[in-house]
């Protein structure tokens, strides 16, 4: 088999295939939100019960990321993507055939989440990081944008078919689409990453991968996981509750939905810009920058609640936070052994998903206890400060390690 090089023409072609796979595979995360009203009406359940499929899928998505990452490390990324294609196809068929909300939820959690969408996020991000050196940051950012791109593409398509043929036939159609397109794309991902890709991004000189940040690999991984939870608890506050917040302020849910769309659209731009920045300053500094800016945007929600102000702040929030999650993949790639990239990236990204799930619930709980979203924003700012503290600690430790290495060589 031909051995392709890092940063080669093939690597960029592979990145486009990766983007397509992530856009297709991440669709189930947004499809379930679109079908929620129809499913609730057909099964005759409360809104909380109708939300269970999304919760189950996100839990499966996070746990599955670790499993699929390990498979990618051992067998290459084509294997988990093929499993993901099967999981998504079977999951859409099973969910479309469900006779009650519990079977519908199980199909989303096990097939669409654990065995399906999980294969098209963390493993693809980790694989992309192994194919690039000079442009690793922007490459990972393009790859990770597939998740947001899915959110922009799939909801209107799914809504159209729900109105035309019903949600069950829409699910069957999605199953057929995944079964046909994803295996064909997966076959193009067969080559393994070049073994010689051990360099780091610009702005991030090589440090020992056996003692990342001067810590044991377990301790370093744990700190990154806590940072991932913390940043996404903060991130989830506007993303999950902006629609309800606008309703409480009297602007209506439609205005809140527009703000959410604006936020996600700016998130795509943010990921691309942050990727370019990451190529210049490295993963840790990019995480630091994103954490500072996300905290600033959260602070702006406290004094400003006018309609125009909320549109502006929502756009700013999207522009500031979009590059945070991809930066973890770059940090892992820069400071841990390349052979473990899939599993370690999967673990950290699982924690970011858990942070989103925890933050969405926690913000609602704070609102229930206080009757105000002001306290929920303050809670998010507190979690953002925890993320910033960990990022600063790791950046300073990495800097001291580089200094010691330079003194030893000098």
CSV table of C-alpha atoms in Angstrom, one decimal:
chain,number,residue,atom,x,y,z
A,1,UNK,CA,0.0,0.0,0.0
A,2,UNK,CA,1.3,3.5,-0.9
A,3,UNK,CA,2.6,5.3,2.2
A,4,UNK,CA,1.3,8.9,2.2
A,5,UNK,CA,3.1,11.7,3.9
A,6,UNK,CA,1.8,14.2,6.5
A,7,UNK,CA,0.6,17.5,5.1
A,8,UNK,CA,0.4,15.9,1.6
A,9,UNK,CA,-2.2,16.3,-1.1
A,10,UNK,CA,-3.7,13.1,0.1
A,11,UNK,CA,-3.9,14.3,3.7
A,12,UNK,CA,-6.0,17.3,2.5
A,13,UNK,CA,-8.2,15.1,0.4
A,14,UNK,CA,-8.6,12.8,3.4
A,15,UNK,CA,-9.6,15.8,5.5
A,16,UNK,CA,-12.5,16.6,3.1
A,17,UNK,CA,-13.7,13.0,3.4
A,18,UNK,CA,-13.4,13.3,7.1
A,19,UNK,CA,-15.5,16.5,7.1
A,20,UNK,CA,-18.2,14.7,5.0
A,21,UNK,CA,-18.2,11.7,7.4
A,22,UNK,CA,-18.6,13.9,10.5
A,23,UNK,CA,-21.3,16.0,8.9
A,24,UNK,CA,-23.3,12.8,8.1
A,25,UNK,CA,-22.5,11.0,11.3
A,26,UNK,CA,-23.3,13.9,13.6
A,27,UNK,CA,-26.7,14.4,12.1
A,28,UNK,CA,-28.5,12.2,14.6
A,29,UNK,CA,-27.7,14.7,17.4
A,30,UNK,CA,-29.8,17.3,15.7
A,31,UNK,CA,-32.4,15.0,14.1
A,32,UNK,CA,-33.7,13.8,17.5
A,33,UNK,CA,-34.4,17.5,18.5
A,34,UNK,CA,-36.4,18.1,15.3
A,35,UNK,CA,-38.6,15.0,15.7
A,36,UNK,CA,-39.2,15.6,19.5
A,37,UNK,CA,-42.6,17.3,19.1
A,38,UNK,CA,-43.9,14.6,16.7
A,39,UNK,CA,-42.6,11.8,18.9
A,40,UNK,CA,-44.1,13.4,22.0
A,41,UNK,CA,-47.5,13.7,20.3
A,42,UNK,CA,-47.5,10.1,18.9
A,43,UNK,CA,-46.3,8.4,22.1
A,44,UNK,CA,-48.4,10.7,24.4
A,45,UNK,CA,-45.6,11.4,26.9
A,46,UNK,CA,-44.5,14.4,28.8
A,47,UNK,CA,-41.8,16.8,27.5
A,48,UNK,CA,-39.2,15.4,30.0
A,49,UNK,CA,-39.8,11.8,28.8
A,50,UNK,CA,-39.7,13.0,25.2
A,51,UNK,CA,-36.2,14.4,26.0
A,52,UNK,CA,-34.8,11.1,27.1
A,53,UNK,CA,-33.7,10.0,23.7
A,54,UNK,CA,-31.4,13.0,23.4
A,55,UNK,CA,-30.0,12.4,26.9
A,56,UNK,CA,-29.4,8.7,26.2
A,57,UNK,CA,-27.7,9.4,22.9
A,58,UNK,CA,-25.3,12.0,24.3
A,59,UNK,CA,-24.3,9.6,27.1
A,60,UNK,CA,-23.8,6.8,24.5
A,61,UNK,CA,-22.0,9.3,22.2
A,62,UNK,CA,-19.5,10.2,25.0
A,63,UNK,CA,-18.8,6.7,26.2
A,64,UNK,CA,-18.6,5.4,22.6
A,65,UNK,CA,-15.9,8.0,21.8
A,66,UNK,CA,-13.4,6.2,24.1
A,67,UNK,CA,-14.3,2.8,22.6
A,68,UNK,CA,-14.0,3.9,19.0
A,69,UNK,CA,-10.8,5.8,19.8
A,70,UNK,CA,-9.2,2.6,21.1
A,71,UNK,CA,-10.3,0.8,18.0
A,72,UNK,CA,-8.9,3.5,15.8
A,73,UNK,CA,-5.5,3.3,17.6
A,74,UNK,CA,-5.3,-0.4,17.0
A,75,UNK,CA,-6.9,-1.0,13.6
A,76,UNK,CA,-7.0,2.4,11.9
A,77,UNK,CA,-10.0,4.8,11.7
A,78,UNK,CA,-11.7,2.9,8.9
A,79,UNK,CA,-12.8,0.2,11.2
A,80,UNK,CA,-14.7,2.4,13.7
A,81,UNK,CA,-16.2,4.4,10.9
A,82,UNK,CA,-17.6,1.2,9.3
A,83,UNK,CA,-19.0,0.2,12.7
A,84,UNK,CA,-20.5,3.7,13.0
A,85,UNK,CA,-22.2,3.4,9.6
A,86,UNK,CA,-23.8,0.1,10.7
A,87,UNK,CA,-24.8,1.6,14.0
A,88,UNK,CA,-26.4,4.6,12.5
A,89,UNK,CA,-28.3,2.6,9.8
A,90,UNK,CA,-29.6,0.0,12.3
A,91,UNK,CA,-30.3,2.8,14.9
A,92,UNK,CA,-32.5,4.8,12.5
A,93,UNK,CA,-34.4,1.7,11.5
A,94,UNK,CA,-34.9,0.6,15.1
A,95,UNK,CA,-35.9,4.1,16.2
A,96,UNK,CA,-38.3,4.4,13.3
A,97,UNK,CA,-39.9,1.2,14.2
A,98,UNK,CA,-40.2,1.9,17.9
A,99,UNK,CA,-43.6,1.4,19.6
A,100,UNK,CA,-42.9,3.4,22.7
A,101,UNK,CA,-40.6,6.1,24.1
A,102,UNK,CA,-38.4,3.6,25.9
A,103,UNK,CA,-37.4,1.6,22.9
A,104,UNK,CA,-37.0,4.8,21.0
A,105,UNK,CA,-34.6,6.1,23.7
A,106,UNK,CA,-32.7,2.8,23.8
A,107,UNK,CA,-32.2,2.9,20.0
A,108,UNK,CA,-30.7,6.4,20.3
A,109,UNK,CA,-28.5,5.6,23.2
A,110,UNK,CA,-27.0,2.3,22.1
A,111,UNK,CA,-27.2,2.2,18.3
A,112,UNK,CA,-27.2,5.9,17.2
A,113,UNK,CA,-25.0,7.1,20.1
A,114,UNK,CA,-22.7,4.4,21.4
A,115,UNK,CA,-22.1,2.6,18.2
A,116,UNK,CA,-23.0,5.2,15.6
A,117,UNK,CA,-22.3,8.9,16.0
A,118,UNK,CA,-19.4,8.3,18.4
A,119,UNK,CA,-17.4,6.8,15.6
A,120,UNK,CA,-17.5,10.0,13.5
A,121,UNK,CA,-16.3,12.5,16.1
A,122,UNK,CA,-13.4,11.7,18.5
A,123,UNK,CA,-11.7,9.1,16.2
A,124,UNK,CA,-11.8,11.4,13.2
A,125,UNK,CA,-10.5,14.4,15.2
A,126,UNK,CA,-7.6,12.2,16.5
A,127,UNK,CA,-6.9,10.8,13.1
A,128,UNK,CA,-6.8,14.2,11.5
A,129,UNK,CA,-4.2,15.4,14.1
A,130,UNK,CA,-1.9,12.5,13.0
A,131,UNK,CA,-2.0,13.5,9.3
A,132,UNK,CA,-0.8,17.1,9.7
A,133,UNK,CA,2.2,18.9,11.3
A,134,UNK,CA,2.5,22.4,9.8
A,135,UNK,CA,-1.2,23.0,9.5
A,136,UNK,CA,-2.4,20.7,12.3
A,137,UNK,CA,-4.5,23.4,14.0
A,138,UNK,CA,-6.5,24.5,11.0
A,139,UNK,CA,-6.9,20.8,9.8
A,140,UNK,CA,-8.4,19.8,13.2
A,141,UNK,CA,-10.6,22.9,13.2
A,142,UNK,CA,-12.0,22.0,9.7
A,143,UNK,CA,-12.6,18.5,10.8
A,144,UNK,CA,-14.4,19.5,14.0
A,145,UNK,CA,-16.5,22.0,12.1
A,146,UNK,CA,-18.4,19.1,10.7
A,147,UNK,CA,-20.3,18.8,14.0
A,148,UNK,CA,-21.6,22.4,13.7
A,149,UNK,CA,-22.1,22.0,9.9
A,150,UNK,CA,-24.4,19.0,10.6
A,151,UNK,CA,-26.4,21.3,12.9
A,152,UNK,CA,-26.9,23.8,10.0
A,153,UNK,CA,-27.7,21.3,7.3
A,154,UNK,CA,-29.8,18.5,8.8
A,155,UNK,CA,-32.6,20.2,10.8
A,156,UNK,CA,-34.3,21.9,7.8
A,157,UNK,CA,-34.0,18.7,5.6
A,158,UNK,CA,-35.4,16.5,8.3
A,159,UNK,CA,-38.2,18.9,9.1
A,160,UNK,CA,-39.2,19.0,5.4
A,161,UNK,CA,-39.4,15.2,5.2
A,162,UNK,CA,-41.3,14.9,8.5
A,163,UNK,CA,-44.0,17.2,7.1
A,164,UNK,CA,-44.0,15.3,3.8
A,165,UNK,CA,-43.8,11.6,4.8
A,166,UNK,CA,-43.8,11.5,8.6
A,167,UNK,CA,-41.0,11.0,11.1
A,168,UNK,CA,-40.9,7.2,10.8
A,169,UNK,CA,-40.3,7.2,7.1
A,170,UNK,CA,-37.8,10.0,7.5
A,171,UNK,CA,-35.8,7.8,9.9
A,172,UNK,CA,-35.9,4.9,7.4
A,173,UNK,CA,-34.6,7.3,4.7
A,174,UNK,CA,-31.8,8.4,7.0
A,175,UNK,CA,-30.9,4.8,7.6
A,176,UNK,CA,-30.6,4.1,3.9
A,177,UNK,CA,-28.6,7.3,3.3
A,178,UNK,CA,-26.0,6.3,6.0
A,179,UNK,CA,-25.8,2.7,4.9
A,180,UNK,CA,-24.9,3.8,1.3
A,181,UNK,CA,-22.7,6.8,1.8
A,182,UNK,CA,-20.7,6.1,4.9
A,183,UNK,CA,-19.1,2.8,3.9
A,184,UNK,CA,-18.0,4.3,0.6
A,185,UNK,CA,-16.4,7.2,2.3
A,186,UNK,CA,-14.9,4.9,5.0
A,187,UNK,CA,-13.0,2.9,2.3
A,188,UNK,CA,-11.1,6.1,1.4
A,189,UNK,CA,-9.8,6.2,4.9
A,190,UNK,CA,-8.0,2.9,4.8
A,191,UNK,CA,-4.3,4.2,4.8
A,192,UNK,CA,-2.8,4.4,8.2
A,193,UNK,CA,-1.2,7.7,9.4
A,194,UNK,CA,2.5,8.1,8.6
A,195,UNK,CA,4.6,6.7,11.4
A,196,UNK,CA,7.0,9.6,11.1
A,197,UNK,CA,4.5,12.2,12.2
A,198,UNK,CA,5.9,13.2,15.5
A,199,UNK,CA,6.3,16.9,15.1
A,200,UNK,CA,4.4,19.6,16.9
A,201,UNK,CA,2.5,22.7,15.8
A,202,UNK,CA,4.3,26.0,15.5
A,203,UNK,CA,4.5,27.8,18.8
A,204,UNK,CA,4.6,24.5,20.7
A,205,UNK,CA,8.1,23.0,20.8
A,206,UNK,CA,8.3,19.3,21.5
A,207,UNK,CA,8.1,18.2,25.1
A,208,UNK,CA,8.4,14.7,26.7
A,209,UNK,CA,5.4,12.6,25.8
A,210,UNK,CA,6.1,10.3,28.8
A,211,UNK,CA,5.8,13.2,31.3
A,212,UNK,CA,3.3,15.6,29.8
A,213,UNK,CA,3.5,19.0,31.6
A,214,UNK,CA,6.0,17.3,34.0
A,215,UNK,CA,3.1,15.1,35.4
A,216,UNK,CA,2.3,11.4,35.1
A,217,UNK,CA,0.1,10.7,32.0
A,218,UNK,CA,-2.8,9.8,34.2
A,219,UNK,CA,-2.6,13.1,36.2
A,220,UNK,CA,-2.2,15.1,33.0
A,221,UNK,CA,-5.2,13.4,31.4
A,222,UNK,CA,-7.3,13.9,34.5
A,223,UNK,CA,-6.6,17.7,34.5
A,224,UNK,CA,-7.5,17.9,30.9
A,225,UNK,CA,-10.7,16.0,31.6
A,226,UNK,CA,-11.7,18.3,34.4
A,227,UNK,CA,-10.9,21.3,32.2
A,228,UNK,CA,-13.1,19.8,29.5
A,229,UNK,CA,-16.0,19.4,31.8
A,230,UNK,CA,-15.6,22.9,33.2
A,231,UNK,CA,-15.4,24.8,29.9
A,232,UNK,CA,-18.4,23.0,28.6
A,233,UNK,CA,-20.6,23.5,31.7
A,234,UNK,CA,-20.0,27.2,31.0
A,235,UNK,CA,-20.5,26.8,27.3
A,236,UNK,CA,-23.8,25.1,27.7
A,237,UNK,CA,-25.5,27.9,29.5
A,238,UNK,CA,-26.2,30.1,26.5
A,239,UNK,CA,-26.4,27.3,24.0
A,240,UNK,CA,-29.0,25.3,25.9
A,241,UNK,CA,-31.0,28.1,27.5
A,242,UNK,CA,-30.9,31.1,25.2
A,243,UNK,CA,-34.3,30.3,23.7
A,244,UNK,CA,-35.9,30.0,27.1
A,245,UNK,CA,-34.1,33.1,28.3
A,246,UNK,CA,-35.5,35.1,25.5
A,247,UNK,CA,-39.0,33.8,26.2
A,248,UNK,CA,-38.7,34.9,29.8
A,249,UNK,CA,-37.6,38.3,28.7
A,250,UNK,CA,-40.7,38.6,26.5
A,251,UNK,CA,-38.9,38.5,23.1
A,252,UNK,CA,-40.3,35.1,22.2
A,253,UNK,CA,-38.8,31.7,21.4
A,254,UNK,CA,-38.4,32.6,17.7
A,255,UNK,CA,-35.9,35.3,18.6
A,256,UNK,CA,-34.0,32.9,20.9
A,257,UNK,CA,-33.8,30.3,18.1
A,258,UNK,CA,-32.4,33.0,15.8
A,259,UNK,CA,-29.7,33.8,18.4
A,260,UNK,CA,-28.9,30.1,18.8
A,261,UNK,CA,-28.5,29.7,15.0
A,262,UNK,CA,-26.3,32.8,14.9
A,263,UNK,CA,-24.2,31.5,17.8
A,264,UNK,CA,-23.6,28.1,16.0
A,265,UNK,CA,-22.9,29.8,12.7
A,266,UNK,CA,-20.3,32.0,14.4
A,267,UNK,CA,-19.0,28.9,16.0
A,268,UNK,CA,-18.0,27.5,12.6
A,269,UNK,CA,-16.1,30.7,11.9
A,270,UNK,CA,-14.5,30.6,15.3
A,271,UNK,CA,-13.2,27.0,14.8
A,272,UNK,CA,-11.5,27.9,11.5
A,273,UNK,CA,-10.0,31.1,12.9
A,274,UNK,CA,-8.9,29.4,16.1
A,275,UNK,CA,-7.3,26.6,14.0
A,276,UNK,CA,-5.2,29.1,12.1
A,277,UNK,CA,-4.2,30.8,15.4
A,278,UNK,CA,-3.4,27.4,16.9
A,279,UNK,CA,-0.9,26.7,14.1
A,280,UNK,CA,1.0,29.8,15.3
A,281,UNK,CA,0.8,29.6,19.1
A,282,UNK,CA,0.0,26.0,19.9
A,283,UNK,CA,-2.9,24.2,21.6
A,284,UNK,CA,-2.4,25.4,25.2
A,285,UNK,CA,-2.3,29.1,24.3
A,286,UNK,CA,-5.3,28.7,22.1
A,287,UNK,CA,-7.2,27.1,25.0
A,288,UNK,CA,-6.2,29.9,27.2
A,289,UNK,CA,-7.3,32.5,24.7
A,290,UNK,CA,-10.6,30.8,24.1
A,291,UNK,CA,-11.3,30.4,27.9
A,292,UNK,CA,-10.6,34.1,28.5
A,293,UNK,CA,-12.8,35.3,25.7
A,294,UNK,CA,-15.6,32.8,26.6
A,295,UNK,CA,-15.6,34.2,30.2
A,296,UNK,CA,-15.8,37.7,28.8
A,297,UNK,CA,-18.8,36.9,26.7
A,298,UNK,CA,-20.6,35.2,29.6
A,299,UNK,CA,-19.9,38.4,31.7
A,300,UNK,CA,-21.6,40.5,29.1
A,301,UNK,CA,-24.8,38.6,29.5
A,302,UNK,CA,-25.1,39.9,33.0
A,303,UNK,CA,-25.6,43.7,32.4
A,304,UNK,CA,-27.0,43.6,28.9
A,305,UNK,CA,-30.4,41.9,28.1
A,306,UNK,CA,-31.8,44.2,25.4
A,307,UNK,CA,-32.8,42.4,22.1
A,308,UNK,CA,-30.1,43.9,20.0
A,309,UNK,CA,-27.5,43.4,22.8
A,310,UNK,CA,-28.4,39.7,23.0
A,311,UNK,CA,-28.0,39.2,19.2
A,312,UNK,CA,-24.5,40.9,19.4
A,313,UNK,CA,-23.4,39.0,22.5
A,314,UNK,CA,-24.7,35.7,21.1
A,315,UNK,CA,-22.6,36.3,18.0
A,316,UNK,CA,-19.6,37.2,20.1
A,317,UNK,CA,-20.1,34.1,22.3
A,318,UNK,CA,-20.1,31.9,19.2
A,319,UNK,CA,-16.9,33.6,17.8
A,320,UNK,CA,-15.1,33.2,21.2
A,321,UNK,CA,-15.9,29.6,22.2
A,322,UNK,CA,-15.9,27.6,18.9
A,323,UNK,CA,-12.1,26.9,19.1
A,324,UNK,CA,-12.0,25.6,22.7
A,325,UNK,CA,-13.0,22.0,22.1
A,326,UNK,CA,-10.7,21.3,19.1
A,327,UNK,CA,-7.8,22.7,21.1
A,328,UNK,CA,-7.9,19.7,23.4
A,329,UNK,CA,-7.1,17.4,20.5
A,330,UNK,CA,-4.1,19.6,19.6
A,331,UNK,CA,-2.9,19.6,23.2
A,332,UNK,CA,-3.2,15.8,23.4
A,333,UNK,CA,-1.3,15.4,20.1
A,334,UNK,CA,1.4,17.8,21.3
A,335,UNK,CA,2.0,16.3,24.7
A,336,UNK,CA,1.0,12.6,24.7
A,337,UNK,CA,2.3,9.6,22.6
A,338,UNK,CA,0.9,9.6,19.1
A,339,UNK,CA,0.0,5.9,19.3
A,340,UNK,CA,-2.5,6.7,22.1
A,341,UNK,CA,-4.1,9.7,20.4
A,342,UNK,CA,-7.5,8.1,19.6
A,343,UNK,CA,-8.2,6.9,23.1
A,344,UNK,CA,-7.0,10.0,24.9
A,345,UNK,CA,-8.7,12.4,22.6
A,346,UNK,CA,-11.9,10.3,22.9
A,347,UNK,CA,-11.6,10.5,26.7
A,348,UNK,CA,-11.2,14.3,26.8
A,349,UNK,CA,-13.9,14.9,24.3
A,350,UNK,CA,-16.2,12.6,26.2
A,351,UNK,CA,-15.7,14.9,29.2
A,352,UNK,CA,-16.6,17.9,27.1
A,353,UNK,CA,-19.9,16.2,26.2
A,354,UNK,CA,-20.5,15.3,29.8
A,355,UNK,CA,-19.9,19.0,30.6
A,356,UNK,CA,-22.5,20.1,28.1
A,357,UNK,CA,-25.0,17.6,29.5
A,358,UNK,CA,-24.2,18.6,33.1
A,359,UNK,CA,-24.3,22.3,32.4
A,360,UNK,CA,-27.6,22.2,30.6
A,361,UNK,CA,-29.2,20.5,33.5
A,362,UNK,CA,-27.4,22.6,36.2
A,363,UNK,CA,-28.4,25.9,34.6
A,364,UNK,CA,-32.0,24.8,34.6
A,365,UNK,CA,-31.7,23.7,38.3
A,366,UNK,CA,-30.1,27.0,39.3
A,367,UNK,CA,-33.0,28.8,37.5
A,368,UNK,CA,-35.5,26.7,39.3
A,369,UNK,CA,-33.9,27.5,42.7
A,370,UNK,CA,-33.5,31.2,42.1
A,371,UNK,CA,-36.1,32.1,39.5
A,372,UNK,CA,-33.4,33.9,37.5
A,373,UNK,CA,-31.0,33.2,34.8
A,374,UNK,CA,-28.6,35.7,36.3
A,375,UNK,CA,-27.5,33.2,38.9
A,376,UNK,CA,-27.1,30.6,36.1
A,377,UNK,CA,-24.8,32.9,34.2
A,378,UNK,CA,-22.7,33.5,37.3
A,379,UNK,CA,-22.5,29.7,37.8
A,380,UNK,CA,-21.2,29.3,34.3
A,381,UNK,CA,-18.6,32.0,34.9
A,382,UNK,CA,-17.4,30.1,37.9
A,383,UNK,CA,-16.9,27.0,35.9
A,384,UNK,CA,-15.1,29.0,33.2
A,385,UNK,CA,-12.7,30.3,35.9
A,386,UNK,CA,-11.9,26.7,36.8
A,387,UNK,CA,-11.1,25.9,33.2
A,388,UNK,CA,-8.9,29.0,32.9
A,389,UNK,CA,-7.1,28.1,36.1
A,390,UNK,CA,-6.2,24.6,34.9
A,391,UNK,CA,-5.2,25.9,31.4
A,392,UNK,CA,-2.9,28.5,33.0
A,393,UNK,CA,-1.4,25.8,35.3
A,394,UNK,CA,-0.6,23.5,32.4
A,395,UNK,CA,0.7,26.3,30.3
A,396,UNK,CA,3.1,27.4,33.0
A,397,UNK,CA,4.3,23.8,33.7
A,398,UNK,CA,4.9,23.2,30.0
A,399,UNK,CA,6.8,26.4,29.7
A,400,UNK,CA,9.1,25.4,32.6
A,401,UNK,CA,9.7,22.0,31.0
A,402,UNK,CA,10.7,23.6,27.7
A,403,UNK,CA,13.0,26.0,29.6
A,404,UNK,CA,14.8,23.2,31.4
A,405,UNK,CA,15.2,21.3,28.1
A,406,UNK,CA,16.7,24.3,26.5
A,407,UNK,CA,19.1,24.9,29.4
A,408,UNK,CA,20.1,21.2,29.3
A,409,UNK,CA,20.9,21.4,25.6
A,410,UNK,CA,22.7,24.7,25.9
